[in-house]
Amino acid sequence: PGKKVLIVYAHQEPKSFNGSLLTIAVEELTKQGCSVTVSDLYAMQFEPRATRNDVVGGLHNPEMFNYGVETWEAYKRGCLSKDLVEEQKKVQEADLLIFQFPLYWFNMPAILKGWMDRVLVQGFAYDLSKSYDFGLLQDKLSLFSFTTGGGQEMYSKEGVGGDIRYLLWPMQHGIMHFCGLKVLEPHICYAPEAVSEEKRKEMLTAWTQRLKTLWKEEPIDCSPEWYFK
Amino acid sequence: PGKKVLIVYAHQEPKSFNGSLLTIAVEELTKQGCSVTVSDLYAMQFEPRATRNDVVGGLHNPEMFNYGVETWEAYKRGCLSKDLVEEQKKVQEADLLIFQFPLYWFNMPAILKGWMDRVLVQGFAYDLSKSYDFGLLQDKLSLFSFTTGGGQEMYSKEGVGGDIRYLLWPMQHGIMHFCGLKVLEPHICYAPEAVSEEKRKEMLTAWTQRLKTLWKEEPIDCSPEWYFK
């Protein structure tokens, strides 16, 4: 109650299973007394490309464009583009970030990767020697909630896709942990398109149930052992 | 000689280190008698977002937009958007795909992820039961060539970033291997921005040298052992 949640949502279709998962999260968390903000990336036509347009006004070094340096400098000068400043404000205020998306190619869709690339700027999310446990977004929680095309048996140690945790490493450790956020267990709905309507309903109920006790959860130990044990 | 190479390049600045690596690859491979095509994603303003615009004309199911289904159907009907058809033609003709990019957040930049999301459509790159060793892009090679911000010591089993191979899994196995391509050893230039001019020159020379004998290389064994042994 009183907690702030930012849901970064990457699906084109409100009537999709991802859309239902989003609706459930908004409703359940609101019911708990949380304040919920949604960044609906496709609806916002969020720009995924990291370009010179992310800096308002002159560049630090117009002779040779370096995206990381330019956005770092622009952050310090308050010259990042408006859409980035707005997303950073939402992140800053949030106690919990939920990322809701369909898995595309063992990873998040490009529009969501673009959110990571552009919003989590040096100086804002991390800095020189301020990364991992010392990242600038400490005391925040993160949670990846996603759907897959393949079934759960594919994503096992013996399955063709390998353990699902293998593909969580770059997202959870390489991004969230890097910025200092704590990582809650991912929420994975396997192959909703391939199962029965009844099974789909069970999955939606399971998400509601999990959200009810989410604030009591302990973060995972975001070390190689959790992923590759 | 006579081989066709597609380089998918994702850097904003031609004068960057990535730009130099691109130039070297084009020059060396051309010298060998290869035919080289470059998709310069930022220069093309390549669209990374997977949307309804990727289908020309009517949708298979306009009531509920499903990107995977719609692009699969559009591929079969020859109704994918022009930019995708062009990229697919380049892929189809290539014997080797090289991806040249700076590592962003343990992964490729969003603009390149968008290329994967949008170009490697079902029916074209894989299909029902045609994935991994049976993927539709068999007999092609792939190579990820990228630069990092952090040094090599960071990306070791004991380093904070973990073994660099951990983050190669989703890219090499989850995308390339999934589509049937064989995977050559990645080419990694660690922290070019942090080292001396001399060291940078050595890195460029090493890339030229590697390219000279590239066609004799054996692909890696793209199984969990290679990544997590």
GROMACS .gro file of C-alpha atoms in nm:
model
  458
    1PRO     CA    1   0.000   0.000   0.000
    2GLY     CA    2   0.142   0.334  -0.106
    3LYS     CA    3   0.406   0.160  -0.316
    4LYS     CA    4   0.471   0.287  -0.668
    5VAL     CA    5   0.492   0.050  -0.960
    6LEU     CA    6   0.601   0.118  -1.317
    7ILE     CA    7   0.494  -0.142  -1.572
    8VAL     CA    8   0.684  -0.122  -1.899
    9TYR     CA    9   0.466  -0.304  -2.145
   10ALA     CA   10   0.561  -0.419  -2.495
   11HIS     CA   11   0.274  -0.575  -2.688
   12GLN     CA   12   0.090  -0.439  -2.990
   13GLU     CA   13  -0.252  -0.584  -2.908
   14PRO     CA   14  -0.457  -0.498  -2.596
   15LYS     CA   15  -0.664  -0.815  -2.647
   16SER     CA   16  -0.354  -1.037  -2.636
   17PHE     CA   17  -0.257  -1.262  -2.348
   18ASN     CA   18   0.013  -1.009  -2.257
   19GLY     CA   19  -0.260  -0.745  -2.256
   20SER     CA   20  -0.457  -0.955  -2.006
   21LEU     CA   21  -0.151  -0.996  -1.786
   22LEU     CA   22  -0.104  -0.619  -1.790
   23THR     CA   23  -0.468  -0.555  -1.699
   24ILE     CA   24  -0.445  -0.801  -1.413
   25ALA     CA   25  -0.133  -0.636  -1.274
   26VAL     CA   26  -0.283  -0.288  -1.295
   27GLU     CA   27  -0.606  -0.399  -1.128
   28GLU     CA   28  -0.455  -0.612  -0.855
   29LEU     CA   29  -0.182  -0.366  -0.761
   30THR     CA   30  -0.426  -0.075  -0.763
   31LYS     CA   31  -0.657  -0.276  -0.538
   32GLN     CA   32  -0.366  -0.316  -0.297
   33GLY     CA   33  -0.336   0.061  -0.279
   34CYS     CA   34  -0.031   0.087  -0.502
   35SER     CA   35   0.005   0.369  -0.749
   36VAL     CA   36   0.058   0.212  -1.092
   37THR     CA   37   0.203   0.377  -1.402
   38VAL     CA   38   0.215   0.203  -1.740
   39SER     CA   39   0.455   0.278  -2.022
   40ASP     CA   40   0.274   0.119  -2.316
   41LEU     CA   41   0.566   0.127  -2.558
   42TYR     CA   42   0.390   0.046  -2.886
   43ALA     CA   43   0.100   0.279  -2.807
   44MET     CA   44   0.355   0.552  -2.727
   45GLN     CA   45   0.539   0.468  -3.049
   46PHE     CA   46   0.844   0.462  -2.826
   47GLU     CA   47   1.167   0.520  -3.022
   48PRO     CA   48   1.409   0.225  -2.978
   49ARG     CA   49   1.700   0.370  -3.178
   50ALA     CA   50   1.986   0.529  -2.988
   51THR     CA   51   2.067   0.837  -3.193
   52ARG     CA   52   2.185   1.193  -3.179
   53ASN     CA   53   1.821   1.300  -3.135
   54ASP     CA   54   1.840   1.192  -2.771
   55VAL     CA   55   2.048   1.500  -2.698
   56VAL     CA   56   1.880   1.840  -2.716
   57GLY     CA   57   2.106   2.112  -2.853
   58GLY     CA   58   2.477   2.089  -2.917
   59LEU     CA   59   2.692   1.783  -2.872
   60HIS     CA   60   2.985   1.738  -2.637
   61ASN     CA   61   3.193   1.618  -2.934
   62PRO     CA   62   3.025   1.678  -3.268
   63GLU     CA   63   3.335   1.550  -3.451
   64MET     CA   64   3.281   1.192  -3.347
   65PHE     CA   65   2.947   1.083  -3.211
   66ASN     CA   66   2.971   0.856  -2.906
   67TYR     CA   67   2.623   0.769  -2.780
   68GLY     CA   68   2.727   0.667  -2.429
   69VAL     CA   69   2.938   0.975  -2.370
   70GLU     CA   70   2.688   1.214  -2.526
   71THR     CA   71   2.390   1.091  -2.323
   72TRP     CA   72   2.597   1.087  -2.005
   73GLU     CA   73   2.701   1.448  -2.064
   74ALA     CA   74   2.348   1.544  -2.166
   75TYR     CA   75   2.209   1.387  -1.848
   76LYS     CA   76   2.445   1.596  -1.637
   77ARG     CA   77   2.351   1.913  -1.829
   78GLY     CA   78   1.978   1.833  -1.827
   79CYS     CA   79   1.972   1.808  -2.205
   80LEU     CA   80   1.827   1.464  -2.267
   81SER     CA   81   1.526   1.447  -2.496
   82LYS     CA   82   1.184   1.485  -2.338
   83ASP     CA   83   1.072   1.123  -2.381
   84LEU     CA   84   1.380   0.999  -2.193
   85VAL     CA   85   1.340   1.248  -1.911
   86GLU     CA   86   0.979   1.134  -1.866
   87GLU     CA   87   1.073   0.768  -1.851
   88GLN     CA   88   1.355   0.840  -1.607
   89LYS     CA   89   1.114   1.027  -1.383
   90LYS     CA   90   0.882   0.724  -1.378
   91VAL     CA   91   1.175   0.496  -1.293
   92GLN     CA   92   1.300   0.728  -1.023
   93GLU     CA   93   0.962   0.734  -0.851
   94ALA     CA   94   0.899   0.361  -0.876
   95ASP     CA   95   0.960   0.105  -0.602
   96LEU     CA   96   0.908  -0.178  -0.849
   97LEU     CA   97   0.955  -0.209  -1.224
   98ILE     CA   98   0.761  -0.482  -1.402
   99PHE     CA   99   0.848  -0.562  -1.763
  100GLN     CA  100   0.563  -0.734  -1.946
  101PHE     CA  101   0.637  -0.871  -2.293
  102PRO     CA  102   0.637  -1.172  -2.526
  103LEU     CA  103   0.978  -1.334  -2.561
  104TYR     CA  104   1.123  -1.258  -2.906
  105TRP     CA  105   1.433  -1.454  -2.996
  106PHE     CA  106   1.536  -1.554  -2.643
  107ASN     CA  107   1.509  -1.193  -2.541
  108MET     CA  108   1.290  -0.889  -2.510
  109PRO     CA  109   1.137  -0.726  -2.820
  110ALA     CA  110   1.349  -0.452  -2.977
  111ILE     CA  111   1.114  -0.176  -2.862
  112LEU     CA  112   1.176  -0.278  -2.500
  113LYS     CA  113   1.549  -0.324  -2.556
  114GLY     CA  114   1.543   0.031  -2.689
  115TRP     CA  115   1.385   0.145  -2.365
  116MET     CA  116   1.678  -0.012  -2.176
  117ASP     CA  117   1.936   0.132  -2.419
  118ARG     CA  118   1.798   0.486  -2.404
  119VAL     CA  119   1.650   0.532  -2.056
  120LEU     CA  120   1.919   0.373  -1.840
  121VAL     CA  121   2.177   0.639  -1.911
  122GLN     CA  122   2.511   0.668  -1.733
  123GLY     CA  123   2.479   0.915  -1.447
  124PHE     CA  124   2.115   0.818  -1.400
  125ALA     CA  125   2.120   0.438  -1.365
  126TYR     CA  126   2.487   0.370  -1.301
  127ASP     CA  127   2.815   0.555  -1.305
  128LEU     CA  128   3.188   0.508  -1.281
  129SER     CA  129   3.236   0.242  -1.015
  130LYS     CA  130   2.864   0.262  -0.934
  131SER     CA  131   2.733  -0.057  -1.080
  132TYR     CA  132   2.594  -0.391  -0.965
  133ASP     CA  133   2.543  -0.374  -0.587
  134PHE     CA  134   2.650  -0.011  -0.603
  135GLY     CA  135   2.425   0.080  -0.900
  136LEU     CA  136   2.230   0.404  -0.877
  137LEU     CA  137   1.886   0.241  -0.875
  138GLN     CA  138   1.928   0.055  -0.548
  139ASP     CA  139   1.629  -0.007  -0.323
  140LYS     CA  140   1.413  -0.075  -0.627
  141LEU     CA  141   1.277  -0.411  -0.733
  142SER     CA  142   1.243  -0.547  -1.085
  143LEU     CA  143   1.045  -0.833  -1.232
  144PHE     CA  144   1.043  -0.976  -1.583
  145SER     CA  145   0.701  -1.115  -1.674
  146PHE     CA  146   0.682  -1.272  -2.017
  147THR     CA  147   0.519  -1.525  -2.244
  148THR     CA  148   0.697  -1.777  -2.465
  149GLY     CA  149   0.614  -1.942  -2.795
  150GLY     CA  150   0.773  -2.276  -2.702
  151GLY     CA  151   0.655  -2.499  -2.421
  152GLN     CA  152   0.819  -2.541  -2.083
  153GLU     CA  153   0.981  -2.872  -2.181
  154MET     CA  154   1.178  -2.689  -2.454
  155TYR     CA  155   1.328  -2.459  -2.194
  156SER     CA  156   1.483  -2.718  -1.967
  157LYS     CA  157   1.846  -2.817  -1.925
  158GLU     CA  158   1.789  -3.109  -2.162
  159GLY     CA  159   1.552  -2.926  -2.398
  160VAL     CA  160   1.665  -2.773  -2.730
  161GLY     CA  161   1.625  -2.422  -2.590
  162GLY     CA  162   1.830  -2.493  -2.279
  163ASP     CA  163   1.734  -2.386  -1.927
  164ILE     CA  164   1.517  -2.073  -1.939
  165ARG     CA  165   1.749  -1.918  -1.681
  166TYR     CA  166   2.031  -1.908  -1.938
  167LEU     CA  167   1.850  -1.638  -2.132
  168LEU     CA  168   1.760  -1.442  -1.821
  169TRP     CA  169   2.124  -1.364  -1.745
  170PRO     CA  170   2.170  -1.068  -1.983
  171MET     CA  171   1.836  -0.915  -1.886
  172GLN     CA  172   1.833  -0.965  -1.511
  173HIS     CA  173   2.203  -0.958  -1.431
  174GLY     CA  174   2.338  -0.754  -1.722
  175ILE     CA  175   2.078  -0.478  -1.696
  176MET     CA  176   1.881  -0.477  -1.369
  177HIS     CA  177   2.150  -0.600  -1.133
  178PHE     CA  178   2.405  -0.380  -1.312
  179CYS     CA  179   2.193  -0.076  -1.222
  180GLY     CA  180   2.158  -0.191  -0.861
  181LEU     CA  181   1.797  -0.310  -0.875
  182LYS     CA  182   1.700  -0.625  -0.693
  183VAL     CA  183   1.549  -0.896  -0.909
  184LEU     CA  184   1.235  -1.091  -0.818
  185GLU     CA  185   1.171  -1.438  -0.965
  186PRO     CA  186   1.063  -1.399  -1.328
  187HIS     CA  187   0.701  -1.473  -1.409
  188ILE     CA  188   0.684  -1.695  -1.715
  189CYS     CA  189   0.373  -1.807  -1.900
  190TYR     CA  190   0.477  -2.085  -2.134
  191ALA     CA  191   0.313  -2.108  -2.476
  192PRO     CA  192  -0.024  -1.946  -2.396
  193GLU     CA  193  -0.112  -1.968  -2.766
  194ALA     CA  194  -0.071  -2.344  -2.766
  195VAL     CA  195  -0.273  -2.440  -2.459
  196SER     CA  196  -0.643  -2.469  -2.382
  197GLU     CA  197  -0.864  -2.177  -2.280
  198GLU     CA  198  -0.890  -2.335  -1.937
  199LYS     CA  199  -0.513  -2.351  -1.897
  200ARG     CA  200  -0.487  -1.988  -2.006
  201LYS     CA  201  -0.734  -1.889  -1.737
  202GLU     CA  202  -0.529  -2.079  -1.480
  203MET     CA  203  -0.222  -1.884  -1.589
  204LEU     CA  204  -0.403  -1.554  -1.544
  205THR     CA  205  -0.525  -1.660  -1.201
  206ALA     CA  206  -0.174  -1.763  -1.103
  207TRP     CA  207  -0.049  -1.412  -1.188
  208THR     CA  208  -0.319  -1.252  -0.975
  209GLN     CA  209  -0.231  -1.486  -0.690
  210ARG     CA  210   0.137  -1.414  -0.713
  211LEU     CA  211   0.079  -1.040  -0.710
  212LYS     CA  212  -0.115  -1.069  -0.386
  213THR     CA  213   0.198  -1.166  -0.194
  214LEU     CA  214   0.457  -1.004  -0.419
  215TRP     CA  215   0.576  -0.755  -0.159
  216LYS     CA  216   0.669  -1.037   0.075
  217GLU     CA  217   0.896  -1.205  -0.177
  218GLU     CA  218   1.271  -1.221  -0.134
  219PRO     CA  219   1.478  -1.117  -0.437
  220ILE     CA  220   1.677  -1.388  -0.609
  221ASP     CA  221   2.049  -1.418  -0.555
  222CYS     CA  222   2.148  -1.266  -0.890
  223SER     CA  223   2.478  -1.451  -0.921
  224PRO     CA  224   2.598  -1.706  -1.178
  225GLU     CA  225   2.491  -1.992  -0.949
  226TRP     CA  226   2.124  -1.901  -0.984
  227TYR     CA  227   2.153  -1.910  -1.364
  228PHE     CA  228   2.399  -2.183  -1.446
  229LYS     CA  229   2.424  -2.399  -1.132
  230PRO     CA  230   3.648  -1.614  -5.358
  231GLY     CA  231   3.303  -1.577  -5.502
  232LYS     CA  232   3.148  -1.605  -5.156
  233LYS     CA  233   2.877  -1.361  -5.058
  234VAL     CA  234   2.888  -1.178  -4.728
  235LEU     CA  235   2.623  -0.964  -4.563
  236ILE     CA  236   2.746  -0.734  -4.288
  237VAL     CA  237   2.471  -0.601  -4.064
  238TYR     CA  238   2.622  -0.298  -3.900
  239ALA     CA  239   2.484  -0.105  -3.605
  240HIS     CA  240   2.684   0.203  -3.516
  241GLN     CA  241   2.590   0.567  -3.556
  242GLU     CA  242   2.939   0.700  -3.628
  243PRO     CA  243   3.151   0.602  -3.930
  244LYS     CA  244   3.463   0.730  -3.751
  245SER     CA  245   3.405   0.498  -3.454
  246PHE     CA  246   3.607   0.187  -3.378
  247ASN     CA  247   3.313  -0.019  -3.499
  248GLY     CA  248   3.325   0.184  -3.819
  249SER     CA  249   3.691   0.091  -3.861
  250LEU     CA  250   3.612  -0.277  -3.804
  251LEU     CA  251   3.343  -0.253  -4.071
  252THR     CA  252   3.577  -0.088  -4.320
  253ILE     CA  253   3.841  -0.353  -4.258
  254ALA     CA  254   3.593  -0.633  -4.318
  255VAL     CA  255   3.463  -0.480  -4.639
  256GLU     CA  256   3.814  -0.418  -4.771
  257GLU     CA  257   3.966  -0.751  -4.672
  258LEU     CA  258   3.673  -0.963  -4.791
  259THR     CA  259   3.647  -0.771  -5.117
  260LYS     CA  260   4.021  -0.823  -5.170
  261GLN     CA  261   3.961  -1.196  -5.131
  262GLY     CA  262   3.710  -1.181  -5.415
  263CYS     CA  263   3.401  -1.196  -5.196
  264SER     CA  264   3.096  -0.995  -5.279
  265VAL     CA  265   3.013  -0.784  -4.974
  266THR     CA  266   2.683  -0.616  -4.892
  267VAL     CA  267   2.641  -0.387  -4.592
  268SER     CA  268   2.316  -0.311  -4.412
  269ASP     CA  269   2.407   0.007  -4.227
  270LEU     CA  270   2.110   0.010  -3.992
  271TYR     CA  271   2.136   0.362  -3.848
  272ALA     CA  272   2.211   0.513  -4.189
  273MET     CA  273   1.908   0.327  -4.329
  274GLN     CA  274   1.704   0.446  -4.030
  275PHE     CA  275   1.603   0.085  -4.002
  276GLU     CA  276   1.274   0.039  -3.815
  277PRO     CA  277   1.321  -0.183  -3.506
  278ARG     CA  278   0.956  -0.196  -3.398
  279ALA     CA  279   0.750  -0.500  -3.489
  280THR     CA  280   0.415  -0.354  -3.592
  281ARG     CA  281   0.120  -0.394  -3.820
  282ASN     CA  282   0.308  -0.186  -4.080
  283ASP     CA  283   0.521  -0.490  -4.162
  284VAL     CA  284   0.223  -0.638  -4.345
  285VAL     CA  285   0.112  -0.476  -4.669
  286GLY     CA  286  -0.266  -0.478  -4.716
  287GLY     CA  287  -0.521  -0.666  -4.511
  288LEU     CA  288  -0.447  -0.875  -4.204
  289HIS     CA  289  -0.511  -1.244  -4.156
  290ASN     CA  290  -0.697  -1.162  -3.834
  291PRO     CA  291  -0.767  -0.790  -3.794
  292GLU     CA  292  -0.969  -0.859  -3.475
  293MET     CA  293  -0.664  -0.952  -3.272
  294PHE     CA  294  -0.317  -0.863  -3.397
  295ASN     CA  295  -0.062  -1.141  -3.357
  296TYR     CA  296   0.274  -1.030  -3.499
  297GLY     CA  297   0.420  -1.378  -3.543
  298VAL     CA  298   0.114  -1.516  -3.718
  299GLU     CA  299   0.060  -1.208  -3.934
  300THR     CA  300   0.417  -1.192  -4.065
  301TRP     CA  301   0.422  -1.569  -4.124
  302GLU     CA  302   0.103  -1.541  -4.328
  303ALA     CA  303   0.228  -1.230  -4.506
  304TYR     CA  304   0.552  -1.406  -4.595
  305LYS     CA  305   0.359  -1.689  -4.757
  306ARG     CA  306   0.136  -1.443  -4.950
  307GLY     CA  307   0.432  -1.222  -5.046
  308CYS     CA  308   0.289  -0.929  -4.850
  309LEU     CA  309   0.573  -0.834  -4.617
  310SER     CA  310   0.682  -0.471  -4.624
  311LYS     CA  311   0.947  -0.374  -4.874
  312ASP     CA  312   1.230  -0.317  -4.626
  313LEU     CA  313   1.187  -0.668  -4.488
  314VAL     CA  314   1.178  -0.828  -4.831
  315GLU     CA  315   1.502  -0.650  -4.918
  316GLU     CA  316   1.678  -0.768  -4.605
  317GLN     CA  317   1.554  -1.124  -4.654
  318LYS     CA  318   1.688  -1.120  -5.009
  319LYS     CA  319   2.031  -1.017  -4.879
  320VAL     CA  320   2.022  -1.295  -4.619
  321GLN     CA  321   1.909  -1.552  -4.873
  322GLU     CA  322   2.199  -1.471  -5.103
  323ALA     CA  323   2.465  -1.460  -4.833
  324ASP     CA  324   2.702  -1.741  -4.741
  325LEU     CA  325   2.810  -1.555  -4.428
  326LEU     CA  326   2.638  -1.301  -4.205
  327ILE     CA  327   2.858  -1.077  -3.993
  328PHE     CA  328   2.699  -0.865  -3.721
  329GLN     CA  329   2.913  -0.567  -3.624
  330PHE     CA  330   2.803  -0.366  -3.322
  331PRO     CA  331   2.892  -0.225  -2.980
  332LEU     CA  332   2.759  -0.435  -2.692
  333TYR     CA  333   2.469  -0.250  -2.525
  334TRP     CA  334   2.353  -0.401  -2.196
  335PHE     CA  335   2.500  -0.749  -2.246
  336ASN     CA  336   2.331  -0.764  -2.583
  337MET     CA  337   2.297  -0.611  -2.925
  338PRO     CA  338   2.162  -0.256  -2.968
  339ALA     CA  339   1.784  -0.234  -3.011
  340ILE     CA  340   1.814  -0.139  -3.379
  341LEU     CA  341   1.993  -0.468  -3.448
  342LYS     CA  342   1.755  -0.667  -3.226
  343GLY     CA  343   1.479  -0.515  -3.438
  344TRP     CA  344   1.649  -0.650  -3.750
  345MET     CA  345   1.637  -0.999  -3.594
  346ASP     CA  346   1.276  -0.957  -3.477
  347ARG     CA  347   1.149  -0.836  -3.813
  348VAL     CA  348   1.365  -1.003  -4.080
  349LEU     CA  349   1.382  -1.359  -3.945
  350VAL     CA  350   1.017  -1.432  -4.005
  351GLN     CA  351   0.858  -1.775  -3.969
  352GLY     CA  352   0.842  -1.943  -4.309
  353PHE     CA  353   1.162  -1.763  -4.412
  354ALA     CA  354   1.413  -1.842  -4.136
  355TYR     CA  355   1.244  -2.132  -3.956
  356ASP     CA  356   0.913  -2.309  -3.957
  357LEU     CA  357   0.710  -2.567  -3.772
  358SER     CA  358   0.961  -2.836  -3.675
  359LYS     CA  359   1.223  -2.662  -3.889
  360SER     CA  360   1.449  -2.508  -3.630
  361TYR     CA  361   1.799  -2.552  -3.487
  362ASP     CA  362   1.981  -2.808  -3.703
  363PHE     CA  363   1.677  -2.817  -3.930
  364GLY     CA  364   1.637  -2.437  -3.953
  365LEU     CA  365   1.571  -2.289  -4.297
  366LEU     CA  366   1.898  -2.095  -4.319
  367GLN     CA  367   2.127  -2.396  -4.315
  368ASP     CA  368   2.458  -2.388  -4.504
  369LYS     CA  369   2.510  -2.030  -4.398
  370LEU     CA  370   2.764  -1.906  -4.147
  371SER     CA  371   2.723  -1.633  -3.889
  372LEU     CA  372   2.968  -1.430  -3.684
  373PHE     CA  373   2.910  -1.180  -3.406
  374SER     CA  374   3.179  -0.912  -3.403
  375PHE     CA  375   3.144  -0.657  -3.126
  376THR     CA  376   3.311  -0.414  -2.893
  377THR     CA  377   3.259  -0.388  -2.517
  378GLY     CA  378   3.276  -0.104  -2.269
  379GLY     CA  379   3.422  -0.316  -1.992
  380GLY     CA  380   3.760  -0.488  -2.001
  381GLN     CA  381   3.824  -0.856  -2.061
  382GLU     CA  382   3.883  -0.924  -1.690
  383MET     CA  383   3.526  -0.816  -1.618
  384TYR     CA  384   3.393  -1.079  -1.855
  385SER     CA  385   3.551  -1.383  -1.699
  386LYS     CA  386   3.396  -1.655  -1.488
  387GLU     CA  387   3.516  -1.476  -1.175
  388GLY     CA  388   3.452  -1.123  -1.303
  389VAL     CA  389   3.144  -0.921  -1.213
  390GLY     CA  390   3.008  -0.957  -1.565
  391GLY     CA  391   3.054  -1.333  -1.574
  392ASP     CA  392   3.198  -1.530  -1.865
  393ILE     CA  393   3.139  -1.344  -2.193
  394ARG     CA  394   2.999  -1.666  -2.337
  395TYR     CA  395   2.702  -1.647  -2.100
  396LEU     CA  396   2.567  -1.350  -2.292
  397LEU     CA  397   2.634  -1.507  -2.630
  398TRP     CA  398   2.381  -1.783  -2.569
  399PRO     CA  399   2.063  -1.591  -2.663
  400MET     CA  400   2.227  -1.437  -2.971
  401GLN     CA  401   2.421  -1.730  -3.111
  402HIS     CA  402   2.210  -2.022  -2.998
  403GLY     CA  403   1.870  -1.859  -2.958
  404ILE     CA  404   1.876  -1.678  -3.293
  405MET     CA  405   2.143  -1.805  -3.535
  406HIS     CA  406   2.146  -2.171  -3.437
  407PHE     CA  407   1.766  -2.165  -3.412
  408CYS     CA  408   1.752  -2.063  -3.779
  409GLY     CA  409   1.999  -2.333  -3.879
  410LEU     CA  410   2.302  -2.110  -3.934
  411LYS     CA  411   2.640  -2.228  -3.821
  412VAL     CA  412   2.818  -2.003  -3.574
  413LEU     CA  413   3.183  -1.901  -3.601
  414GLU     CA  414   3.379  -1.793  -3.294
  415PRO     CA  415   3.272  -1.442  -3.195
  416HIS     CA  416   3.518  -1.161  -3.254
  417ILE     CA  417   3.539  -0.945  -2.946
  418CYS     CA  418   3.730  -0.621  -2.903
  419TYR     CA  419   3.739  -0.542  -2.534
  420ALA     CA  420   3.712  -0.180  -2.422
  421PRO     CA  421   3.863  -0.010  -2.729
  422GLU     CA  422   3.776   0.328  -2.573
  423ALA     CA  423   3.984   0.253  -2.265
  424VAL     CA  424   4.308   0.132  -2.425
  425SER     CA  425   4.600   0.302  -2.597
  426GLU     CA  426   4.604   0.399  -2.964
  427GLU     CA  427   4.866   0.131  -3.016
  428LYS     CA  428   4.648  -0.137  -2.863
  429ARG     CA  429   4.356  -0.024  -3.079
  430LYS     CA  430   4.572  -0.063  -3.389
  431GLU     CA  431   4.666  -0.413  -3.279
  432MET     CA  432   4.297  -0.497  -3.245
  433LEU     CA  433   4.230  -0.376  -3.597
  434THR     CA  434   4.522  -0.577  -3.732
  435ALA     CA  435   4.399  -0.886  -3.550
  436TRP     CA  436   4.062  -0.853  -3.725
  437THR     CA  437   4.228  -0.827  -4.066
  438GLN     CA  438   4.440  -1.132  -3.986
  439ARG     CA  439   4.144  -1.334  -3.872
  440LEU     CA  440   3.947  -1.252  -4.187
  441LYS     CA  441   4.232  -1.384  -4.402
  442THR     CA  442   4.169  -1.739  -4.285
  443LEU     CA  443   3.804  -1.708  -4.192
  444TRP     CA  444   3.680  -1.950  -4.456
  445LYS     CA  445   3.897  -2.225  -4.314
  446GLU     CA  446   3.749  -2.197  -3.965
  447GLU     CA  447   3.534  -2.467  -3.815
  448PRO     CA  448   3.204  -2.349  -3.662
  449ILE     CA  449   3.173  -2.379  -3.286
  450ASP     CA  450   2.971  -2.657  -3.130
  451CYS     CA  451   2.669  -2.440  -3.044
  452SER     CA  452   2.557  -2.651  -2.747
  453PRO     CA  453   2.527  -2.559  -2.375
  454GLU     CA  454   2.875  -2.706  -2.311
  455TRP     CA  455   3.040  -2.434  -2.521
  456TYR     CA  456   2.867  -2.163  -2.322
  457PHE     CA  457   2.843  -2.290  -1.966
  458LYS     CA  458   3.093  -2.575  -1.936
   0.00000   0.00000   0.00000
